[in-house]
CSV table of C-alpha atoms in Angstrom, one decimal:
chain,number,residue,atom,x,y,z
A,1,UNK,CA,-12.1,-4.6,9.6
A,2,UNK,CA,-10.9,-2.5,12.6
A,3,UNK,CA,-9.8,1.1,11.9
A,4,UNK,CA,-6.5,2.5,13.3
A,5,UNK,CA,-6.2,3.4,17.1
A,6,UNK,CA,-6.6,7.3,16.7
A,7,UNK,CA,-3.2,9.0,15.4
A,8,UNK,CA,-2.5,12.5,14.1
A,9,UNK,CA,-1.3,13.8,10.9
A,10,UNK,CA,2.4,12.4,9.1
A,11,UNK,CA,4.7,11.2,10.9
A,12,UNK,CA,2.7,9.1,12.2
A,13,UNK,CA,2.1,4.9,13.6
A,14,UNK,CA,-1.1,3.6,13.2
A,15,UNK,CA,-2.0,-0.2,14.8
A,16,UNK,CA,-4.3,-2.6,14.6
A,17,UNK,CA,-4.5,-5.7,16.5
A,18,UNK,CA,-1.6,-7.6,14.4
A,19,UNK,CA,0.0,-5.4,12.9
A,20,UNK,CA,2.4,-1.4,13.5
A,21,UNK,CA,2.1,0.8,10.2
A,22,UNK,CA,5.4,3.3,10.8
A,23,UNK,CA,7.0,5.4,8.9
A,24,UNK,CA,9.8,3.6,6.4
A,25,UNK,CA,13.3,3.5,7.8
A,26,UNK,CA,16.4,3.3,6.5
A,27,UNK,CA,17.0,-0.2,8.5
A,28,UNK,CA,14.4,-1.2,6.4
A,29,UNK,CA,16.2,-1.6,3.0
A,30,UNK,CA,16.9,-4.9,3.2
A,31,UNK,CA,13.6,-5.8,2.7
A,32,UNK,CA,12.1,-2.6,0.3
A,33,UNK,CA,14.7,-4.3,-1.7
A,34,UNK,CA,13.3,-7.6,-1.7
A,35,UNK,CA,9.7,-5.8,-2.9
A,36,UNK,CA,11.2,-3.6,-5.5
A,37,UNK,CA,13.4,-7.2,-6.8
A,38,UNK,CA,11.0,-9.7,-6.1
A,39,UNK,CA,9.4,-11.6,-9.3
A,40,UNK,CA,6.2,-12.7,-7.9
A,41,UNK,CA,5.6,-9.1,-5.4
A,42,UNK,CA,6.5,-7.5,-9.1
A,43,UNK,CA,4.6,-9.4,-11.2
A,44,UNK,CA,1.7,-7.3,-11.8
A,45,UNK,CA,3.8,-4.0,-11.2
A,46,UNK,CA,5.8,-4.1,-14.5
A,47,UNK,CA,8.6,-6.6,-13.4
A,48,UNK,CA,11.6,-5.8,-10.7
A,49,UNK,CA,12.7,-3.2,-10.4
A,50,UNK,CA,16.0,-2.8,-12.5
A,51,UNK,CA,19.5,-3.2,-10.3
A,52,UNK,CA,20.7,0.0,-11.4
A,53,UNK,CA,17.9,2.4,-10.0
A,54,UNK,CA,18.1,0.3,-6.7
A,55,UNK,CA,20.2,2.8,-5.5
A,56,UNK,CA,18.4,5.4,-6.3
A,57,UNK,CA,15.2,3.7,-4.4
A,58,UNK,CA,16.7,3.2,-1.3
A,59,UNK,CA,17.9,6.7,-1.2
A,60,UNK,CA,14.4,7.9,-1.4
A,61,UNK,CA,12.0,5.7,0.5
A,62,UNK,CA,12.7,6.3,4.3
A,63,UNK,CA,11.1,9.0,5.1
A,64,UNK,CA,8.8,9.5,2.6
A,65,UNK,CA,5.3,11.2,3.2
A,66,UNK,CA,2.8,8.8,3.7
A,67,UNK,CA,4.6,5.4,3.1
A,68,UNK,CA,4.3,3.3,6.3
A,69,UNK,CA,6.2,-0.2,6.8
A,70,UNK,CA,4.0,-3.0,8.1
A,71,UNK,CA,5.3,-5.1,10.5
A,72,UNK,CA,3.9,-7.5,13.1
A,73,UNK,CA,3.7,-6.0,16.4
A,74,UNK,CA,4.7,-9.3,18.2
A,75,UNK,CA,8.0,-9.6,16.4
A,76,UNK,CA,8.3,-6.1,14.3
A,77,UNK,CA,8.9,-8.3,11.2
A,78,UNK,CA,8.5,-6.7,8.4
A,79,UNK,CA,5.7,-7.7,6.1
A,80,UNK,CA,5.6,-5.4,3.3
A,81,UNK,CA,4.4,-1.6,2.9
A,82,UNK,CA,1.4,0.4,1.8
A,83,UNK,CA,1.4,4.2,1.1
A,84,UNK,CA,-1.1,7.0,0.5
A,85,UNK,CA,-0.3,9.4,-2.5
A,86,UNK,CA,-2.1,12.4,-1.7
A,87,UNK,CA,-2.1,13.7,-5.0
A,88,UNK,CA,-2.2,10.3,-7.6
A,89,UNK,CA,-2.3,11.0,-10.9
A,90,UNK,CA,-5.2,9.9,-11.4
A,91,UNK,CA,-7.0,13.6,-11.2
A,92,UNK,CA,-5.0,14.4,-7.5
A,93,UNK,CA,-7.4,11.7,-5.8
A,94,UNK,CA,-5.8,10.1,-3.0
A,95,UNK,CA,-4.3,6.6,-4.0
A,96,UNK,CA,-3.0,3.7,-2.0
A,97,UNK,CA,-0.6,1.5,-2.7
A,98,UNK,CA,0.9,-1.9,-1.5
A,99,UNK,CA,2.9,-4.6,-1.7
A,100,UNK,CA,3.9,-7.5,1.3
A,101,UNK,CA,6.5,-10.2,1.1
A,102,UNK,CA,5.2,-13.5,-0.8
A,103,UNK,CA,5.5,-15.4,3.1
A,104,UNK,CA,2.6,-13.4,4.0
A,105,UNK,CA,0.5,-13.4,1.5
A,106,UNK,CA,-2.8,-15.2,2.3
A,107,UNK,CA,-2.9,-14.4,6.2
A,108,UNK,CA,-5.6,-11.3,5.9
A,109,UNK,CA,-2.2,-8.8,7.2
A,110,UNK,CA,-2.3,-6.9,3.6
A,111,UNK,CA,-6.4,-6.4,3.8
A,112,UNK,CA,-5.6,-5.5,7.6
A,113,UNK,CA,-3.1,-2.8,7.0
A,114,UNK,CA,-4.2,-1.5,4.2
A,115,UNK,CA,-7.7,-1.1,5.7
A,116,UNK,CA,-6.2,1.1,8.6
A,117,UNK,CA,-3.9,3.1,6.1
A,118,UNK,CA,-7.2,4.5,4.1
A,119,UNK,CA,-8.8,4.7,7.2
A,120,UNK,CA,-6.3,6.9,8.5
A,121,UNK,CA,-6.2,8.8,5.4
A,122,UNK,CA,-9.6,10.3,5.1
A,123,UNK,CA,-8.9,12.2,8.4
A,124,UNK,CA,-5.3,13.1,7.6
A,125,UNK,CA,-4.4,13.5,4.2
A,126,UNK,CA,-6.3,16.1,2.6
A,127,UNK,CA,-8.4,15.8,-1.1
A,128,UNK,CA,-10.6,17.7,-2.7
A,129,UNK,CA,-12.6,14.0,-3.5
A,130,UNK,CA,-13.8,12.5,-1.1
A,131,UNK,CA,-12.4,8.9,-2.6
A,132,UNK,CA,-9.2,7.2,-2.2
A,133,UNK,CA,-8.5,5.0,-5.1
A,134,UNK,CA,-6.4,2.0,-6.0
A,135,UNK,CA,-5.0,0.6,-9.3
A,136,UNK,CA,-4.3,-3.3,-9.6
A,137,UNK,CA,-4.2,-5.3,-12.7
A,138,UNK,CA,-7.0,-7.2,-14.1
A,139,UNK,CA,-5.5,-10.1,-13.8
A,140,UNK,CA,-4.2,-9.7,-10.0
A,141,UNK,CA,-7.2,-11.8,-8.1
A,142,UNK,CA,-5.6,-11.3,-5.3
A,143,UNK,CA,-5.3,-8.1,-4.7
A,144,UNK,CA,-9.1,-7.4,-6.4
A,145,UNK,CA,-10.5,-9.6,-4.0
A,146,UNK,CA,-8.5,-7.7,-1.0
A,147,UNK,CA,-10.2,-4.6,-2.6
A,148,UNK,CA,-13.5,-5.7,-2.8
A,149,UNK,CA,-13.0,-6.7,0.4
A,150,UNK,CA,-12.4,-3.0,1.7
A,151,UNK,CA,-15.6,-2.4,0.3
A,152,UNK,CA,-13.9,-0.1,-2.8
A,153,UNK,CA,-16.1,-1.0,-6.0
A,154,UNK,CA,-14.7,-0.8,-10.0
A,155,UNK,CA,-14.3,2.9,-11.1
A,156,UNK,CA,-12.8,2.5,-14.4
A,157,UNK,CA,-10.5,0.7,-16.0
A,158,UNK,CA,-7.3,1.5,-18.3
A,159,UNK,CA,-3.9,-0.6,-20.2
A,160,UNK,CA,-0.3,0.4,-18.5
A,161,UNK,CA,2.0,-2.3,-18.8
A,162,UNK,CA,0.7,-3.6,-21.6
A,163,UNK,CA,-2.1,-5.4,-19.2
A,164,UNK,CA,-5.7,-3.9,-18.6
A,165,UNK,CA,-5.6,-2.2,-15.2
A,166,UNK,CA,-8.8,-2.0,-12.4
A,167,UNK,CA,-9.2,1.3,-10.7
A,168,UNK,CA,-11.0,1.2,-7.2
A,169,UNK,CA,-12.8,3.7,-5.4
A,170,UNK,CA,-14.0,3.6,-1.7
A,171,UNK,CA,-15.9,7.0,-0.1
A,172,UNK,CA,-15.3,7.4,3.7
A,173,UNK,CA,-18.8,6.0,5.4
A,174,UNK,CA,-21.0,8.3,6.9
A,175,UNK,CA,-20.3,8.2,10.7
A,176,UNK,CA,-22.7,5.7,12.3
C-alpha cells in the first residue's frame, strides 16, 4: 500500500492515488451524520449514535486534531473518515479509528486511507510507543481483514459493548 505524499504536522492533507485525507469541515456534516446514524457503519460501534447528542457531534468534529475526511480526489466525494488519537486510552498509544459510508465498502478506499493515515502518523503525531493500535470487534470480518491487511497483528483482546473486542498493533518498519 502506498504511503502518503510527504505532508507536515496537523493541519494537514495527505493523498494517495484515489483518494484526499483533509481535515473535517463543517460542510461535511451531512455526511458525519450519516456515520454517527447509520445502522450497518454503527453496527459494531455500539449502535447510532442517539439523535439528541447529534448536535453536540457536529459541533465538535470539524476541526478536530487528527480527524481527516476521506474523499475521492476525482469527485471530492466523501467516503467516510479515519482519525489518529494521539493519546488512546489504551495506555496513551496512538489509536486509529474509521468508518466509510456502506456504498464504499468493498473497493480497498478504507485499507487505502487508513494505510496513509498511520503512515502519516508515525512521523507526525508523537508517542512514547512506537505502535499505533486499533480496536474492532471480534465479530467485524471486515474490518480484521482490513487490519491484517496493514500488516497490524492481534495484541490483546477485551468485552465493551457487551461483544469481545480485537486490539491491533503495527510498529513503523525499519526504513529499507
Amino acid at each position: 500500500m502506498p504511503l502518503p505524499l510527504p505532508a507536515g504536522p496537523w493541519p494537514c492533507v495527505l493523498t494517495t492515488p484515489r483518494l484526499i485525507l483533509r481535515p473535517a469541515e463543517p460542510a461535511d456534516a451531512p455526511e458525519y451524520t450519516r456515520l454517527w446514524t447509520d445502522p450497518e457503519v454503527r453496527r459494531f460501534l455500539g449502535g447510532p449514535v442517539a439523535q439528541d447528542l447529534l448536535p453536540v457531534y457536529r459541533r465538535h468534529f470539524a476541526g478536530r486534531p487528527y480527524l481527516f475526511t476521506v474523499a475521492t480526489r476525482r469527485e471530492a466525494a466523501v467516503l467516510g473518515s479515519v482519525s489518529i488519537d494521539p493519546e488512546s486510552r489504551f495506555g496513551g498509544r496512538r489509536e486509529v479509528s474509521y468508518s466509510f459510508l456502506p456504498e464504499h465498502w468493498g473497493r480497498g478506499c478504507a485499507r487505502e486511507a487508513v494505510a496513509a493515515a498511520v503512515g502519516w502518523a508515525f512521523d507526525h503525531v508523537p508517542s512514547d510507543d512506537p505502535s499505533v493500535i486499533a480496536v474492532t470487534q471480534e465479530a467485524n470480518s471486515r474490518s480484521r481483514r482490513l487490519l491484517e491487511a496493514l500488516g497490524m497483528r492481534p495484541a490483546g483482546g477485551f468485552v465493551e459493548w457487551g461483544a469481545p473486542q480485537c486490539m491491533y498493533s503495527i510498529e513503523k518498519p525499519a526504513p529499507a
